[in-house]
PDB file of C-alpha atoms in Angstrom:
ATOM      1  CA  MET A   1       0.002   0.017  -0.006  1.00 90.00           C
ATOM      2  CA  LYS A   2       3.029   2.279  -0.069  1.00 93.00           C
ATOM      3  CA  PRO A   3       3.071   5.173  -2.589  1.00 95.00           C
ATOM      4  CA  ILE A   4       3.811   4.286  -6.230  1.00 96.00           C
ATOM      5  CA  GLU A   5       7.400   4.903  -7.137  1.00 96.00           C
ATOM      6  CA  GLU A   6       8.822   6.265 -10.436  1.00 96.00           C
ATOM      7  CA  GLU A   7      10.712   3.054 -11.103  1.00 96.00           C
ATOM      8  CA  GLU A   8       7.522   0.986 -10.848  1.00 97.00           C
ATOM      9  CA  VAL A   9       5.849   3.128 -13.502  1.00 97.00           C
ATOM     10  CA  THR A  10       8.911   2.999 -15.768  1.00 97.00           C
ATOM     11  CA  LYS A  11       9.064  -0.828 -15.585  1.00 95.00           C
ATOM     12  CA  ALA A  12       5.353  -1.193 -16.116  1.00 95.00           C
ATOM     13  CA  ILE A  13       5.417   0.976 -19.236  1.00 96.00           C
ATOM     14  CA  LYS A  14       8.308  -1.072 -20.683  1.00 94.00           C
ATOM     15  CA  GLY A  15       6.463  -4.268 -19.946  1.00 92.00           C
ATOM     16  CA  MET A  16       3.385  -3.243 -21.871  1.00 92.00           C
ATOM     17  CA  ASP A  17       2.817  -4.079 -25.566  1.00 89.00           C
ATOM     18  CA  GLU A  18       3.278  -0.989 -27.737  1.00 87.00           C
ATOM     19  CA  LYS A  19       0.578  -2.323 -30.054  1.00 87.00           C
ATOM     20  CA  SER A  20      -2.003  -2.528 -27.258  1.00 87.00           C
ATOM     21  CA  ALA A  21      -5.392  -1.205 -28.324  1.00 88.00           C
ATOM     22  CA  PHE A  22      -6.412   2.092 -26.734  1.00 91.00           C
ATOM     23  CA  GLY A  23      -9.546   2.558 -24.667  1.00 92.00           C
ATOM     24  CA  PRO A  24     -12.512   4.856 -25.315  1.00 92.00           C
ATOM     25  CA  ASP A  25     -10.531   7.923 -24.223  1.00 92.00           C
ATOM     26  CA  GLY A  26      -8.096   7.463 -27.135  1.00 93.00           C
ATOM     27  CA  MET A  27      -4.993   7.632 -24.900  1.00 95.00           C
ATOM     28  CA  THR A  28      -2.188   5.384 -26.242  1.00 95.00           C
ATOM     29  CA  LEU A  29       0.873   3.890 -24.550  1.00 95.00           C
ATOM     30  CA  SER A  30       2.962   6.421 -26.523  1.00 95.00           C
ATOM     31  CA  ASP A  31       0.918   9.224 -24.974  1.00 96.00           C
ATOM     32  CA  ILE A  32       1.621   7.906 -21.500  1.00 96.00           C
ATOM     33  CA  GLN A  33       5.317   7.505 -22.232  1.00 96.00           C
ATOM     34  CA  ASP A  34       5.483  11.149 -23.368  1.00 96.00           C
ATOM     35  CA  ILE A  35       3.884  12.299 -20.093  1.00 96.00           C
ATOM     36  CA  HIS A  36       6.287  10.167 -18.079  1.00 97.00           C
ATOM     37  CA  ASP A  37       9.300  11.450 -20.010  1.00 96.00           C
ATOM     38  CA  GLU A  38       8.302  15.053 -19.410  1.00 96.00           C
ATOM     39  CA  ASP A  39       7.837  14.585 -15.637  1.00 96.00           C
ATOM     40  CA  ASP A  40       8.502  11.125 -14.167  1.00 95.00           C
ATOM     41  CA  THR A  41       6.813  12.084 -10.892  1.00 96.00           C
ATOM     42  CA  ARG A  42       3.454  12.968 -12.379  1.00 97.00           C
ATOM     43  CA  ILE A  43       1.988   9.518 -12.950  1.00 97.00           C
ATOM     44  CA  PRO A  44       3.337   8.040  -9.699  1.00 97.00           C
ATOM     45  CA  ARG A  45       1.775  10.894  -7.746  1.00 97.00           C
ATOM     46  CA  LEU A  46      -1.534  10.372  -9.509  1.00 97.00           C
ATOM     47  CA  PHE A  47      -1.482   6.603  -8.881  1.00 97.00           C
ATOM     48  CA  SER A  48      -0.472   7.093  -5.278  1.00 97.00           C
ATOM     49  CA  LEU A  49      -3.509   9.337  -4.865  1.00 97.00           C
ATOM     50  CA  TRP A  50      -5.801   6.645  -6.225  1.00 96.00           C
ATOM     51  CA  LEU A  51      -4.252   4.089  -3.909  1.00 95.00           C
ATOM     52  CA  LYS A  52      -4.407   6.286  -0.825  1.00 95.00           C
ATOM     53  CA  SER A  53      -8.002   7.368  -1.427  1.00 95.00           C
ATOM     54  CA  ALA A  54      -8.984   3.858  -2.596  1.00 95.00           C
ATOM     55  CA  THR A  55     -10.896   5.518  -5.398  1.00 95.00           C
ATOM     56  CA  ILE A  56     -10.682   5.208  -9.155  1.00 95.00           C
ATOM     57  CA  PRO A  57     -11.927   8.172 -11.267  1.00 95.00           C
ATOM     58  CA  ASP A  58     -15.304   7.495 -12.853  1.00 94.00           C
ATOM     59  CA  SER A  59     -13.973   8.698 -16.225  1.00 93.00           C
ATOM     60  CA  LEU A  60     -11.678   5.612 -16.275  1.00 94.00           C
ATOM     61  CA  LYS A  61     -14.521   3.191 -15.702  1.00 94.00           C
ATOM     62  CA  LYS A  62     -15.747   3.400 -19.287  1.00 94.00           C
ATOM     63  CA  SER A  63     -14.679   0.711 -21.792  1.00 93.00           C
ATOM     64  CA  ARG A  64     -15.334  -0.297 -25.326  1.00 92.00           C
ATOM     65  CA  THR A  65     -16.083  -3.854 -26.483  1.00 90.00           C
ATOM     66  CA  VAL A  66     -15.208  -5.282 -29.912  1.00 90.00           C
ATOM     67  CA  LEU A  67     -16.297  -8.653 -31.290  1.00 89.00           C
ATOM     68  CA  ILE A  68     -13.713 -11.047 -32.664  1.00 89.00           C
ATOM     69  CA  PRO A  69     -14.953 -13.930 -34.837  1.00 92.00           C
ATOM     70  CA  LYS A  70     -14.099 -17.431 -33.652  1.00 90.00           C
ATOM     71  CA  CYS A  71     -14.339 -18.912 -37.168  1.00 90.00           C
ATOM     72  CA  GLU A  72     -14.525 -17.878 -40.814  1.00 89.00           C
ATOM     73  CA  ASP A  73     -17.768 -19.684 -41.647  1.00 90.00           C
ATOM     74  CA  GLN A  74     -20.272 -16.879 -42.395  1.00 90.00           C
ATOM     75  CA  GLU A  75     -23.205 -19.164 -41.554  1.00 91.00           C
ATOM     76  CA  CYS A  76     -21.774 -19.945 -38.116  1.00 91.00           C
ATOM     77  CA  LEU A  77     -21.073 -16.286 -37.488  1.00 90.00           C
ATOM     78  CA  LYS A  78     -24.792 -15.617 -37.551  1.00 90.00           C
ATOM     79  CA  ASP A  79     -24.809 -17.132 -34.040  1.00 91.00           C
ATOM     80  CA  ILE A  80     -23.531 -14.718 -31.382  1.00 87.00           C
ATOM     81  CA  VAL A  81     -21.776 -17.580 -29.473  1.00 86.00           C
ATOM     82  CA  ASN A  82     -19.278 -17.768 -32.328  1.00 90.00           C
ATOM     83  CA  TRP A  83     -18.007 -14.213 -31.554  1.00 89.00           C
ATOM     84  CA  ARG A  84     -15.577 -13.455 -28.742  1.00 85.00           C
ATOM     85  CA  PRO A  85     -16.161 -10.135 -27.007  1.00 84.00           C
ATOM     86  CA  ILE A  86     -12.997  -8.294 -26.032  1.00 85.00           C
ATOM     87  CA  THR A  87     -13.439  -5.367 -23.637  1.00 86.00           C
ATOM     88  CA  ILE A  88     -10.801  -2.618 -23.814  1.00 90.00           C
ATOM     89  CA  GLY A  89     -10.371  -0.172 -20.989  1.00 92.00           C
ATOM     90  CA  PRO A  90      -8.349   3.057 -20.637  1.00 95.00           C
ATOM     91  CA  MET A  91      -4.635   2.594 -21.079  1.00 95.00           C
ATOM     92  CA  LEU A  92      -3.753   4.640 -17.988  1.00 96.00           C
ATOM     93  CA  LEU A  93      -5.922   2.407 -15.804  1.00 95.00           C
ATOM     94  CA  CYS A  94      -4.282  -0.668 -17.299  1.00 94.00           C
ATOM     95  CA  LEU A  95      -0.871   0.714 -16.333  1.00 96.00           C
ATOM     96  CA  PHE A  96      -2.077   1.235 -12.755  1.00 97.00           C
ATOM     97  CA  THR A  97      -3.514  -2.257 -12.443  1.00 95.00           C
ATOM     98  CA  LYS A  98      -0.313  -3.731 -13.943  1.00 94.00           C
ATOM     99  CA  ILE A  99       1.660  -2.186 -11.044  1.00 96.00           C
ATOM    100  CA  MET A 100      -0.893  -3.388  -8.497  1.00 94.00           C
ATOM    101  CA  ALA A 101      -0.900  -6.860 -10.036  1.00 92.00           C
ATOM    102  CA  LYS A 102       2.915  -7.104  -9.621  1.00 92.00           C
ATOM    103  CA  ARG A 103       2.618  -5.989  -5.984  1.00 92.00           C
ATOM    104  CA  LEU A 104      -0.180  -8.421  -5.281  1.00 89.00           C
ATOM    105  CA  SER A 105       1.618 -11.343  -6.923  1.00 85.00           C
ATOM    106  CA  GLU A 106       4.516 -10.826  -4.531  1.00 85.00           C
ATOM    107  CA  THR A 107       2.236 -10.735  -1.485  1.00 83.00           C
ATOM    108  CA  PHE A 108      -0.547 -13.272  -1.653  1.00 78.00           C
ATOM    109  CA  TRP A 109      -0.342 -17.094  -1.309  1.00 81.00           C
ATOM    110  CA  ILE A 110      -2.498 -19.548  -3.284  1.00 80.00           C
ATOM    111  CA  ASN A 111      -2.616 -23.312  -3.295  1.00 82.00           C
ATOM    112  CA  PRO A 112       0.393 -24.723  -5.193  1.00 81.00           C
ATOM    113  CA  ARG A 113      -1.980 -26.953  -7.132  1.00 80.00           C
ATOM    114  CA  GLN A 114      -3.163 -23.900  -9.020  1.00 80.00           C
ATOM    115  CA  LYS A 115      -1.076 -23.770 -12.173  1.00 75.00           C
ATOM    116  CA  GLY A 116      -3.184 -21.476 -14.378  1.00 74.00           C
ATOM    117  CA  PHE A 117      -2.766 -17.767 -15.067  1.00 72.00           C
ATOM    118  CA  LEU A 118       0.596 -17.543 -13.314  1.00 71.00           C
ATOM    119  CA  ALA A 119       3.406 -15.503 -14.868  1.00 66.00           C
ATOM    120  CA  ALA A 120       6.532 -17.412 -15.927  1.00 62.00           C
ATOM    121  CA  THR A 121       4.981 -20.759 -14.919  1.00 66.00           C
ATOM    122  CA  PRO A 122       4.550 -23.563 -17.518  1.00 69.00           C
ATOM    123  CA  GLY A 123       1.374 -24.657 -15.690  1.00 66.00           C
ATOM    124  CA  CYS A 124      -0.143 -26.596 -18.601  1.00 76.00           C
ATOM    125  CA  ASN A 125       3.059 -28.547 -19.188  1.00 82.00           C
ATOM    126  CA  GLU A 126       3.420 -29.371 -15.489  1.00 84.00           C
ATOM    127  CA  ASN A 127      -0.145 -30.704 -15.219  1.00 83.00           C
ATOM    128  CA  ILE A 128       0.260 -32.796 -18.362  1.00 87.00           C
ATOM    129  CA  VAL A 129       3.407 -34.445 -16.943  1.00 90.00           C
ATOM    130  CA  ILE A 130       1.685 -35.046 -13.590  1.00 88.00           C
ATOM    131  CA  LEU A 131      -1.320 -36.662 -15.286  1.00 90.00           C
ATOM    132  CA  GLU A 132       0.964 -38.731 -17.491  1.00 93.00           C
ATOM    133  CA  ASN A 133       2.811 -40.092 -14.483  1.00 94.00           C
ATOM    134  CA  ILE A 134      -0.485 -40.852 -12.690  1.00 92.00           C
ATOM    135  CA  ILE A 135      -1.733 -42.857 -15.641  1.00 94.00           C
ATOM    136  CA  LYS A 136       1.562 -44.723 -15.982  1.00 94.00           C
ATOM    137  CA  GLY A 137       1.470 -45.500 -12.250  1.00 94.00           C
ATOM    138  CA  ALA A 138      -2.081 -46.844 -12.473  1.00 93.00           C
ATOM    139  CA  LYS A 139      -1.187 -49.019 -15.452  1.00 93.00           C
ATOM    140  CA  LYS A 140       1.913 -50.409 -13.743  1.00 93.00           C
ATOM    141  CA  ASN A 141       0.086 -51.222 -10.525  1.00 92.00           C
ATOM    142  CA  THR A 142      -3.099 -52.289 -12.356  1.00 90.00           C
ATOM    143  CA  ASN A 143      -5.191 -49.828 -10.383  1.00 90.00           C
ATOM    144  CA  TYR A 144      -8.460 -48.335 -11.399  1.00 91.00           C
ATOM    145  CA  LEU A 145      -8.270 -44.673 -12.386  1.00 91.00           C
ATOM    146  CA  ALA A 146     -10.915 -42.116 -13.038  1.00 89.00           C
ATOM    147  CA  VAL A 147     -10.006 -38.738 -14.528  1.00 86.00           C
ATOM    148  CA  VAL A 148     -12.473 -35.816 -14.671  1.00 82.00           C
ATOM    149  CA  PHE A 149     -11.981 -32.758 -16.783  1.00 80.00           C
ATOM    150  CA  VAL A 150     -14.101 -29.682 -15.879  1.00 77.00           C
ATOM    151  CA  ASN A 151     -14.347 -26.880 -18.372  1.00 75.00           C
ATOM    152  CA  LEU A 152     -15.391 -23.550 -16.861  1.00 74.00           C
ATOM    153  CA  ALA A 153     -17.442 -21.761 -19.507  1.00 70.00           C
ATOM    154  CA  LYS A 154     -16.915 -18.018 -19.721  1.00 71.00           C
ATOM    155  CA  THR A 155     -14.371 -18.290 -16.942  1.00 70.00           C
ATOM    156  CA  PHE A 156     -13.512 -14.614 -16.375  1.00 71.00           C
ATOM    157  CA  ASP A 157     -17.138 -13.493 -17.106  1.00 75.00           C
ATOM    158  CA  SER A 158     -18.544 -15.652 -14.319  1.00 76.00           C
ATOM    159  CA  VAL A 159     -16.600 -14.262 -11.335  1.00 81.00           C
ATOM    160  CA  GLY A 160     -18.892 -12.453  -8.935  1.00 82.00           C
ATOM    161  CA  HIS A 161     -17.595  -9.163  -7.480  1.00 84.00           C
ATOM    162  CA  LYS A 162     -18.809 -10.051  -3.951  1.00 86.00           C
ATOM    163  CA  LEU A 163     -16.894 -13.312  -4.232  1.00 86.00           C
ATOM    164  CA  ILE A 164     -13.653 -11.393  -4.957  1.00 86.00           C
ATOM    165  CA  VAL A 165     -14.155  -9.229  -1.845  1.00 87.00           C
ATOM    166  CA  LYS A 166     -14.839 -12.297   0.364  1.00 87.00           C
ATOM    167  CA  ALA A 167     -11.681 -13.975  -1.051  1.00 85.00           C
ATOM    168  CA  PHE A 168      -9.647 -10.894  -0.221  1.00 86.00           C
ATOM    169  CA  GLN A 169     -10.981 -10.797   3.320  1.00 87.00           C
ATOM    170  CA  ARG A 170     -10.196 -14.535   3.677  1.00 85.00           C
ATOM    171  CA  MET A 171      -6.570 -13.797   2.729  1.00 84.00           C
ATOM    172  CA  GLN A 172      -6.494 -10.845   5.160  1.00 87.00           C
ATOM    173  CA  LEU A 173      -5.359  -8.300   2.592  1.00 87.00           C
ATOM    174  CA  PRO A 174      -5.255  -4.651   3.726  1.00 89.00           C
ATOM    175  CA  PRO A 175      -8.782  -3.103   4.018  1.00 91.00           C
ATOM    176  CA  GLY A 176      -7.625  -0.126   1.910  1.00 92.00           C
ATOM    177  CA  PHE A 177      -6.654  -2.428  -0.966  1.00 91.00           C
ATOM    178  CA  ILE A 178      -9.956  -4.289  -0.710  1.00 92.00           C
ATOM    179  CA  THR A 179     -11.851  -0.971  -0.880  1.00 94.00           C
ATOM    180  CA  MET A 180      -9.805   0.135  -3.852  1.00 93.00           C
ATOM    181  CA  VAL A 181     -10.499  -3.031  -5.847  1.00 91.00           C
ATOM    182  CA  THR A 182     -14.196  -2.842  -4.876  1.00 92.00           C
ATOM    183  CA  ASP A 183     -14.309   0.670  -6.267  1.00 94.00           C
ATOM    184  CA  LEU A 184     -12.384  -0.447  -9.360  1.00 92.00           C
ATOM    185  CA  TYR A 185     -15.288  -2.846 -10.134  1.00 90.00           C
ATOM    186  CA  THR A 186     -18.112  -0.458  -9.226  1.00 92.00           C
ATOM    187  CA  GLY A 187     -19.965   1.638 -11.772  1.00 93.00           C
ATOM    188  CA  ASN A 188     -18.240   0.254 -14.903  1.00 92.00           C
ATOM    189  CA  THR A 189     -19.827   0.467 -18.298  1.00 94.00           C
ATOM    190  CA  THR A 190     -18.944  -0.507 -21.862  1.00 92.00           C
ATOM    191  CA  MET A 191     -20.256   0.096 -25.385  1.00 93.00           C
ATOM    192  CA  VAL A 192     -20.180  -2.647 -28.028  1.00 92.00           C
ATOM    193  CA  GLU A 193     -18.674  -1.525 -31.365  1.00 91.00           C
ATOM    194  CA  GLY A 194     -19.557  -3.057 -34.726  1.00 84.00           C
ATOM    195  CA  ASN A 195     -20.378  -1.969 -38.290  1.00 81.00           C
ATOM    196  CA  LYS A 196     -19.103   1.512 -37.432  1.00 85.00           C
ATOM    197  CA  THR A 197     -21.767   1.971 -34.792  1.00 90.00           C
ATOM    198  CA  LYS A 198     -21.882   1.769 -30.995  1.00 92.00           C
ATOM    199  CA  THR A 199     -24.504   0.524 -28.565  1.00 93.00           C
ATOM    200  CA  THR A 200     -25.695   2.595 -25.631  1.00 94.00           C
ATOM    201  CA  GLU A 201     -23.688   2.145 -22.410  1.00 94.00           C
ATOM    202  CA  ILE A 202     -24.039  -1.322 -20.823  1.00 92.00           C
ATOM    203  CA  LYS A 203     -23.431  -1.790 -17.106  1.00 92.00           C
ATOM    204  CA  ILE A 204     -20.792  -4.372 -16.140  1.00 88.00           C
ATOM    205  CA  GLU A 205     -21.940  -6.020 -12.951  1.00 86.00           C
ATOM    206  CA  ARG A 206     -20.142  -9.369 -13.070  1.00 85.00           C
ATOM    207  CA  GLY A 207     -16.812 -10.843 -14.134  1.00 84.00           C
ATOM    208  CA  VAL A 208     -13.223  -9.618 -14.074  1.00 84.00           C
ATOM    209  CA  LYS A 209     -11.891  -7.295 -16.817  1.00 79.00           C
ATOM    210  CA  GLN A 210     -10.580  -8.997 -19.969  1.00 74.00           C
ATOM    211  CA  GLY A 211      -7.024  -8.132 -20.838  1.00 75.00           C
ATOM    212  CA  ASP A 212      -6.462  -6.411 -17.492  1.00 84.00           C
ATOM    213  CA  PRO A 213      -3.213  -7.415 -15.737  1.00 87.00           C
ATOM    214  CA  LEU A 214      -5.012  -7.750 -12.398  1.00 88.00           C
ATOM    215  CA  SER A 215      -7.700 -10.169 -13.695  1.00 87.00           C
ATOM    216  CA  PRO A 216      -5.787 -13.488 -13.704  1.00 86.00           C
ATOM    217  CA  ILE A 217      -4.764 -12.912 -10.068  1.00 87.00           C
ATOM    218  CA  LEU A 218      -8.284 -11.981  -9.019  1.00 88.00           C
ATOM    219  CA  PHE A 219      -9.615 -15.110 -10.700  1.00 86.00           C
ATOM    220  CA  ASN A 220      -7.031 -17.322  -8.972  1.00 87.00           C
ATOM    221  CA  ILE A 221      -7.806 -15.770  -5.603  1.00 86.00           C
ATOM    222  CA  ALA A 222     -11.521 -16.220  -6.066  1.00 86.00           C
ATOM    223  CA  LEU A 223     -11.019 -19.897  -7.119  1.00 85.00           C
ATOM    224  CA  ASP A 224      -8.476 -20.713  -4.365  1.00 86.00           C
ATOM    225  CA  PRO A 225     -11.042 -21.778  -1.673  1.00 85.00           C
ATOM    226  CA  LEU A 226     -12.398 -24.472  -4.041  1.00 84.00           C
ATOM    227  CA  ILE A 227      -8.926 -25.809  -4.858  1.00 85.00           C
ATOM    228  CA  CYS A 228      -8.017 -25.872  -1.148  1.00 86.00           C
ATOM    229  CA  SER A 229     -11.258 -27.735  -0.355  1.00 87.00           C
ATOM    230  CA  LEU A 230     -10.520 -30.343  -3.096  1.00 83.00           C
ATOM    231  CA  ALA A 231      -6.954 -30.747  -1.836  1.00 81.00           C
ATOM    232  CA  GLU A 232      -8.124 -31.247   1.739  1.00 84.00           C
ATOM    233  CA  ALA A 233     -10.764 -33.789   0.632  1.00 83.00           C
ATOM    234  CA  ASN A 234      -8.104 -35.750  -1.148  1.00 73.00           C
ATOM    235  CA  SER A 235      -5.592 -35.780   1.699  1.00 60.00           C
TER     236      SER A 235
END
């Protein structure tokens, strides 16, 4: 919860993709870099204010959503399920959440069985090797083996905001941080773009933000109680 430092902002900017799409405010990563080059204390002071007040400006809670086709078959594309909605928020807010995501990843603990959405972790490969060894062991010892794969449909979209808050409280994170994230997910709207038109504003009342650096961590924290329960039941 300490004030944001200049070095954190510099590293976060360098770690972002220069080709990242801009949000509804039109601000690009290049614009942010110019501001930071002109005065490297300006953005850290602004972010520190957000953190201290546990409040995100309402102007940064507006997003735009574009639809990406999942296939090329024009007949299939008549069905909305064959389009993937991607919601793009303001670049400045994305920079802030990237810094907070790094801080949070160095602070919280989740069950080691969780392999997904972790930076620099080959989670998929690890789980494949583990499963392969379990199958080989069952064959060698002629034991029965049952394997269940559960696919979570619309994973990020299904996370309830109240669940995130409860998970934070369970992990005993600072009250100020919990309040800040709660505000981050309060009063958000988006407009769907397509055929050079936009819909009216749509309230976002569920799910974590797509493409936001904080989202994978929030999802893991929300899912952690279930993984811990499964691990305890199997012990």
